[in-house]
Short mmCIF file of C-alpha atoms and ligand atoms in Angstrom, two decimals:
data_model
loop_
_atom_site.label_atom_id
_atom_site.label_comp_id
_atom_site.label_asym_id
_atom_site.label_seq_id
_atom_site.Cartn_x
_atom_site.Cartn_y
_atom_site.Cartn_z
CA UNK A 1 80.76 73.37 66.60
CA UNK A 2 79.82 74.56 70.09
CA UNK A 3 81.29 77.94 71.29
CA UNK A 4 81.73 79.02 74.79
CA UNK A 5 82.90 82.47 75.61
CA UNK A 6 83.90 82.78 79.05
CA UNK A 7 86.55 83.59 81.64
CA UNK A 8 89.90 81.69 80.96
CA UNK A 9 89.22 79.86 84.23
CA UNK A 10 86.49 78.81 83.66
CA UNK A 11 87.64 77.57 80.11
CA UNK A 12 90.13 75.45 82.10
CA UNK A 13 87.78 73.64 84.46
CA UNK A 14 85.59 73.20 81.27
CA UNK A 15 87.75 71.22 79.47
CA UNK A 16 89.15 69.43 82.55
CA UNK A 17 85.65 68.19 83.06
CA UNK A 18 85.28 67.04 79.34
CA UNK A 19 88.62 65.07 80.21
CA UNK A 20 87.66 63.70 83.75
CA UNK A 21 84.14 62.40 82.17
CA UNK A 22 86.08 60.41 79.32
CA UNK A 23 88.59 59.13 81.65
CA UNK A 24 85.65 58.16 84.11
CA UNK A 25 84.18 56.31 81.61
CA UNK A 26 86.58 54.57 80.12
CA UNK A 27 90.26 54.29 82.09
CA UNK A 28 92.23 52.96 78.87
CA UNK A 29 90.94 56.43 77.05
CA UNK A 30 93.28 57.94 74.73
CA UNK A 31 94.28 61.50 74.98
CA UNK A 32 95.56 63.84 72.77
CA UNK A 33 98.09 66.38 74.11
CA UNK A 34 99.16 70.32 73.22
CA UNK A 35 102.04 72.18 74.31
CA UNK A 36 102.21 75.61 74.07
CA UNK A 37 101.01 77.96 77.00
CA UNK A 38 97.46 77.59 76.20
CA UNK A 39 96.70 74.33 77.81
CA UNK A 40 98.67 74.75 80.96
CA UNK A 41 96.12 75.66 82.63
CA UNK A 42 93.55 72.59 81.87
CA UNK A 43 96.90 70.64 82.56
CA UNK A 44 97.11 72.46 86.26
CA UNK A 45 93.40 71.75 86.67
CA UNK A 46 94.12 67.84 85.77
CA UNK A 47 96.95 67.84 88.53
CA UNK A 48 95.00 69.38 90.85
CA UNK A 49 92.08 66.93 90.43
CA UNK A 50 94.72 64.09 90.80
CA UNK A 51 96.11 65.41 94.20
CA UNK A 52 92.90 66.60 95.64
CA UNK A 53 89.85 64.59 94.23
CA UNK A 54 92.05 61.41 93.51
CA UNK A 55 91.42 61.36 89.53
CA UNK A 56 93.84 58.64 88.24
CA UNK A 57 95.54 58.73 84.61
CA UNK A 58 96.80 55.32 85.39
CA UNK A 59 95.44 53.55 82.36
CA UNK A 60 95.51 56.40 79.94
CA UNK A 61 97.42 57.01 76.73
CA UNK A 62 98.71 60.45 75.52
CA UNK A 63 99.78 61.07 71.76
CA UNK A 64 101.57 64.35 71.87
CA UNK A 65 100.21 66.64 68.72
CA UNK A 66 104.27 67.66 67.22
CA UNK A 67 107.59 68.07 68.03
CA UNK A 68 110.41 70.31 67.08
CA UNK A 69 112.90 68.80 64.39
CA UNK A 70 116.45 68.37 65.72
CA UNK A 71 116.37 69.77 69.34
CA UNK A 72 119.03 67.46 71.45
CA UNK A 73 117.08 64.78 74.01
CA UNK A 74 115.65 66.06 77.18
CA UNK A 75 115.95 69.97 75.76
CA UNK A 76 113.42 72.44 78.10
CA UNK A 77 111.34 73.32 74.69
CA UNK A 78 111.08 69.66 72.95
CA UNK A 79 107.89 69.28 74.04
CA UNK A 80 108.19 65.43 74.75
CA UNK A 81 110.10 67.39 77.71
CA UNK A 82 107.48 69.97 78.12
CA UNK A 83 104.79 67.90 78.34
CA UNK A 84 106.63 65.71 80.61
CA UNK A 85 107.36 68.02 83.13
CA UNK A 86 103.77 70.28 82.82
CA UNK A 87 101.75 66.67 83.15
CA UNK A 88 102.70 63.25 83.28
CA UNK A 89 105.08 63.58 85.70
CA UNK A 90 102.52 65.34 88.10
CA UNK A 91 99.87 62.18 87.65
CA UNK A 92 100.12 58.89 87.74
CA UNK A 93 100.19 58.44 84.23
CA UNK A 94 103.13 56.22 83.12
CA UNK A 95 105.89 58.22 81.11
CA UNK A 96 105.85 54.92 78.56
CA UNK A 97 102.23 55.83 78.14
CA UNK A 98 103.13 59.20 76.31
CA UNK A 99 104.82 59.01 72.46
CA UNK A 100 105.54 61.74 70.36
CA UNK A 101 106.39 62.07 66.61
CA UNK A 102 110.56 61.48 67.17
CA UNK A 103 112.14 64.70 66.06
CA UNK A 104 115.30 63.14 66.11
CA UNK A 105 115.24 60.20 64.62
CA UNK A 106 117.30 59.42 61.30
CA UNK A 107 114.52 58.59 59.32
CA UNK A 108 112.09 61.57 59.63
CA UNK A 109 109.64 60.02 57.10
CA UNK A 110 109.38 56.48 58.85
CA UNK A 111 109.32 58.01 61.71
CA UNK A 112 105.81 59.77 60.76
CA UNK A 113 104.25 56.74 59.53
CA UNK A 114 105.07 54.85 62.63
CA UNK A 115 103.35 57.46 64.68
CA UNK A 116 100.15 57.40 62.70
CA UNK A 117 100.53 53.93 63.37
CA UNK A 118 100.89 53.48 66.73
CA UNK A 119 97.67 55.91 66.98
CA UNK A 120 95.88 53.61 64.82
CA UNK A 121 96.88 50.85 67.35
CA UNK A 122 95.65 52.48 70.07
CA UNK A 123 92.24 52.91 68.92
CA UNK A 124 92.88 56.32 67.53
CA UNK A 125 92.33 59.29 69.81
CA UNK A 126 89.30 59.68 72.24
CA UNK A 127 89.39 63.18 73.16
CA UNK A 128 92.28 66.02 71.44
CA UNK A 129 93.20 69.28 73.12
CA UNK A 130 94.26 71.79 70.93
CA UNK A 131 95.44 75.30 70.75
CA UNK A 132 95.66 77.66 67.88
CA UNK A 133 98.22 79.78 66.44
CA UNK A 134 97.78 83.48 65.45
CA UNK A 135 97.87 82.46 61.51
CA UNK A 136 95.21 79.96 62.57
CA UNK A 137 97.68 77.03 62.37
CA UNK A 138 97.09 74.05 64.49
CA UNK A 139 99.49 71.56 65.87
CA UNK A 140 102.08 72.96 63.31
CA UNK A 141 100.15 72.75 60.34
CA UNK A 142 100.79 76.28 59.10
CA UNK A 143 98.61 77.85 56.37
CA UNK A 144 98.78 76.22 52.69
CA UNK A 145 98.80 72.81 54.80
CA UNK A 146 96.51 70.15 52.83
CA UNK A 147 93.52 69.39 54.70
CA UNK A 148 93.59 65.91 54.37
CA UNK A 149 97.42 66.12 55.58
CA UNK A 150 98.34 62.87 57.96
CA UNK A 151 101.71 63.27 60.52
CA UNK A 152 104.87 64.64 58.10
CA UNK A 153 107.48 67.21 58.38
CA UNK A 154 106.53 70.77 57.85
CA UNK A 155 108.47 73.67 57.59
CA UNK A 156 107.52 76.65 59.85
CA UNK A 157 106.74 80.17 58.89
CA UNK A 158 108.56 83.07 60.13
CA UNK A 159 105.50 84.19 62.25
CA UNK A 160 104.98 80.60 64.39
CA UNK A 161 109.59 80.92 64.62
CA UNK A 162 108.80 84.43 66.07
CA UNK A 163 105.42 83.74 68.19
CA UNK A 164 107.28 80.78 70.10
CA UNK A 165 110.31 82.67 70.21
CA UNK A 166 109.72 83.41 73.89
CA UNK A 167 110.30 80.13 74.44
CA UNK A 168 114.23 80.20 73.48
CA UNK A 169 115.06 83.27 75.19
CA UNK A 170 113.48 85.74 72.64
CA UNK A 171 116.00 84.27 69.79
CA UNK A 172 113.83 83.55 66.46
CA UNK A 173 116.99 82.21 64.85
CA UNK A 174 117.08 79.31 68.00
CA UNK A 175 113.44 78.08 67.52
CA UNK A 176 113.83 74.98 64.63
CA UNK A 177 112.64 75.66 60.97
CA UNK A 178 111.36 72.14 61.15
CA UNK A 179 108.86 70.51 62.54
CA UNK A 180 107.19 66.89 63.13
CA UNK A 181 103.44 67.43 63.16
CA UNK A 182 100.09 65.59 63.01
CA UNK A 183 98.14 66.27 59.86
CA UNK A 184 95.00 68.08 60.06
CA UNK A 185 93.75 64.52 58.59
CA UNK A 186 95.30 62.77 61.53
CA UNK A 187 93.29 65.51 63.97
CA UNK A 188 90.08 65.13 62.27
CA UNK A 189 90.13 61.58 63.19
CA UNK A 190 90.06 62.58 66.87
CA UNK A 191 86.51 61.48 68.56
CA UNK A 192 86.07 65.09 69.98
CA UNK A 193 87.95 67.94 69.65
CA UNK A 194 88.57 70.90 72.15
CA UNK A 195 90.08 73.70 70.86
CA UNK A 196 91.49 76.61 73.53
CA UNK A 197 92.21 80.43 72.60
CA UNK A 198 92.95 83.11 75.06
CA UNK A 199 93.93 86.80 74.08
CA UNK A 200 93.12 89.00 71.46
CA UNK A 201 96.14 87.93 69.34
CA UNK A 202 93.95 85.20 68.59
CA UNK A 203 91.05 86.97 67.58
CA UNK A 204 91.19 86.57 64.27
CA UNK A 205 92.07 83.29 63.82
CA UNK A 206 89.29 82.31 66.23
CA UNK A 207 86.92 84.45 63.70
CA UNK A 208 88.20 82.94 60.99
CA UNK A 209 88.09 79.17 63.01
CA UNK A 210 83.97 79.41 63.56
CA UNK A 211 83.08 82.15 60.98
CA UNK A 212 85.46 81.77 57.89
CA UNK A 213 85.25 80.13 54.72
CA UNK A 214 87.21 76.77 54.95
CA UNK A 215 90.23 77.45 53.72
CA UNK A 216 94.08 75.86 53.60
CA UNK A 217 95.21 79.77 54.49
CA UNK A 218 93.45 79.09 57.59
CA UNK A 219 94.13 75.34 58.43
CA UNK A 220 91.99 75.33 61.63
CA UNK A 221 88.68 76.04 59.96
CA UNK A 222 88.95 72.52 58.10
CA UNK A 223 87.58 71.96 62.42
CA UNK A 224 84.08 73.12 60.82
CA UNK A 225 83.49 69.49 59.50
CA UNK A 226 84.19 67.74 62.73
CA UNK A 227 81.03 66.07 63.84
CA UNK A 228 82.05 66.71 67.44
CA UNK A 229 84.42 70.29 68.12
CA UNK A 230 84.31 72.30 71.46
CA UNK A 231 86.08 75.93 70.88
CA UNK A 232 86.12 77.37 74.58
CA UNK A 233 87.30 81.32 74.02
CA UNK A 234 88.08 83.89 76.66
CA UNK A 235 86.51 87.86 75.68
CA UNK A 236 89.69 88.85 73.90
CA UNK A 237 89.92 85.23 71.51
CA UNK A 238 85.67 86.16 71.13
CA UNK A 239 86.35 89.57 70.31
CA UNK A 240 86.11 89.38 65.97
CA UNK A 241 83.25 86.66 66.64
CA UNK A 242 80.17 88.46 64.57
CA UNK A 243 77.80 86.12 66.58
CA UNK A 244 78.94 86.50 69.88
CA UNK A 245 75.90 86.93 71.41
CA UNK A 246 74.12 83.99 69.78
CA UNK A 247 76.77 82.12 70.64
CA UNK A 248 76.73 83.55 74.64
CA UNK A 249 73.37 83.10 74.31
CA UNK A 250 73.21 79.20 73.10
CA UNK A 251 75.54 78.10 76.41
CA UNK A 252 73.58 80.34 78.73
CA UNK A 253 70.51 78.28 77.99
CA UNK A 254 72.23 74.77 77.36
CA UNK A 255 70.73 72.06 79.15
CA UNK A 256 72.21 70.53 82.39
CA UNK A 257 71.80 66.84 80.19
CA UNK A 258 73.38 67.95 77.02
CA UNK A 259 77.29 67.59 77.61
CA UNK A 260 80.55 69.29 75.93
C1 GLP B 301 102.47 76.14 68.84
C2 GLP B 301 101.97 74.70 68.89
C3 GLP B 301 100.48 74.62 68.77
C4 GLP B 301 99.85 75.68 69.65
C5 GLP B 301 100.21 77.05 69.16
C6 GLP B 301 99.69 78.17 70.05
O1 GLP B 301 103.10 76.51 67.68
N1 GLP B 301 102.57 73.83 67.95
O2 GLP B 301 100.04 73.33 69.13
O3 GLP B 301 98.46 75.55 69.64
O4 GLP B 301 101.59 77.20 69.00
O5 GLP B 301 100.49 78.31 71.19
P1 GLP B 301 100.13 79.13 72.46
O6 GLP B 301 99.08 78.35 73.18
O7 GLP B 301 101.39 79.20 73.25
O8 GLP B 301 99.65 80.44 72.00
#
């Protein structure tokens, strides 16, 4: 696990660059997309890179990391919409190229398998972005989640309802109790990982994300295991880290050869 402690700007370009190398390299490369404020700003970078520097999406594929349970089609907060409107429609990367776990569909359970299907058919994931909640959940997979967990429904706590409250006009009671998510099973299956904090509301689930004992009351630190995890963290997401300056220290002096 590689840690980076830096300014949230830089953070962004960081993991924009991590994305433009894959995409580079291979133009069919699979993505794997967060909502959530966290990653707008990597997203902005992206856009900007497209507009300016010409960086094309054309031939990529997105897999969207959950979706809300029942929200109607096209609603501001699904994030199928979200993602839509922060991303793929500011690149040239095809809106058919994008799924998400269907939180509408009739058959909620089918409509997980299929998803971890259609990953499986596209090669499974090349790069994931991810974000982390302030009980340490990731995508939704809240605390008590199994770590082997593929894409099912979950149900959220009232912490995550009241965190993303700000996204339905401050009203806990609008933001779904249900949720479609990838499993942390699904995410470990990812290629690389990059993992985004900002704040000190995430301090201790960043300290507990490095630092902790792996644990299911603290579903990101099954990340510790991944062969291949980038955690970029701005001074207040750094600020419970015990090893801070070891871990300041190790990207001061990383080698110009040795990528994310
Ligand atoms: C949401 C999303 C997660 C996200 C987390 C943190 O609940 N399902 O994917 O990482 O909350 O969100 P934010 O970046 O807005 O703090």
């Amino acid at each position: 696990m590689e840690v980076v402690i830096d300014r949230s700007e830089t953070l962004a370009a960081l993991a924009a660059d991590a994305i433009e190398a894959l995409v580079t390299r291979r133009s069919d490369a699979v993505l794997g997309l967060a909502t959530g404020s966290t990653p707008s700003s990597v997203y902005d970078e992206l856009v900007r890179r497209h507009a300016e520097e010409g960086l094309s999406f054309a031939g990529v594929r997105g897999f969207l990391l959950d979706e809300y349970v029942g929200l109607p089609e096209g609603h501001p907060e699904a994030y199928r919409t979200v993602i839509e409107r922060e991303l793929v429609s500011r690149l040239d990367l095809p809106t058919e190229s994008v799924l998400g776990p269907d939180g509408r569909a009739e058959d909620l359970a089918a409509a997980c398998t299929g998803y971890e299907q259609a990953i499986a058919d596209a090669g499974g994931i090349d790069l994931q972005i991810l974000g982390i909640g302030t009980d340490g959940h990731v995508a939704f997979n809240e605390p008590g989640s199994s770590l082997a967990s593929r894409t099912r429904i979950k149900t959220l706590t009232e912490q995550t309802r009241r965190d993303n409250a700000r996204f339905f006009d401050d009203e806990v009671d609008a933001v779904p109790q249900h949720v479609l998510t990838q499993g942390l099973g699904t995410i470990m299956a990812a290629r690389h990982l990059v993992l985004l904090a900002m704040g000190r509301s995430k301090a201790e689930a960043v300290h507990q994300l490095v630092e902790g004992p792996i644990s299911a009351m603290w579903p990101a630190t099954i990340l510790q295991m991944h062969p291949h995890v980038t955690v970029l963290v701005d001074d207040g997401a750094a600020s419970r880290l015990q090893l801070a300056a070891y871990y300041r220290e190790t990207w001061q002096s990383k080698p110009d050869w040795q990528p994310l």
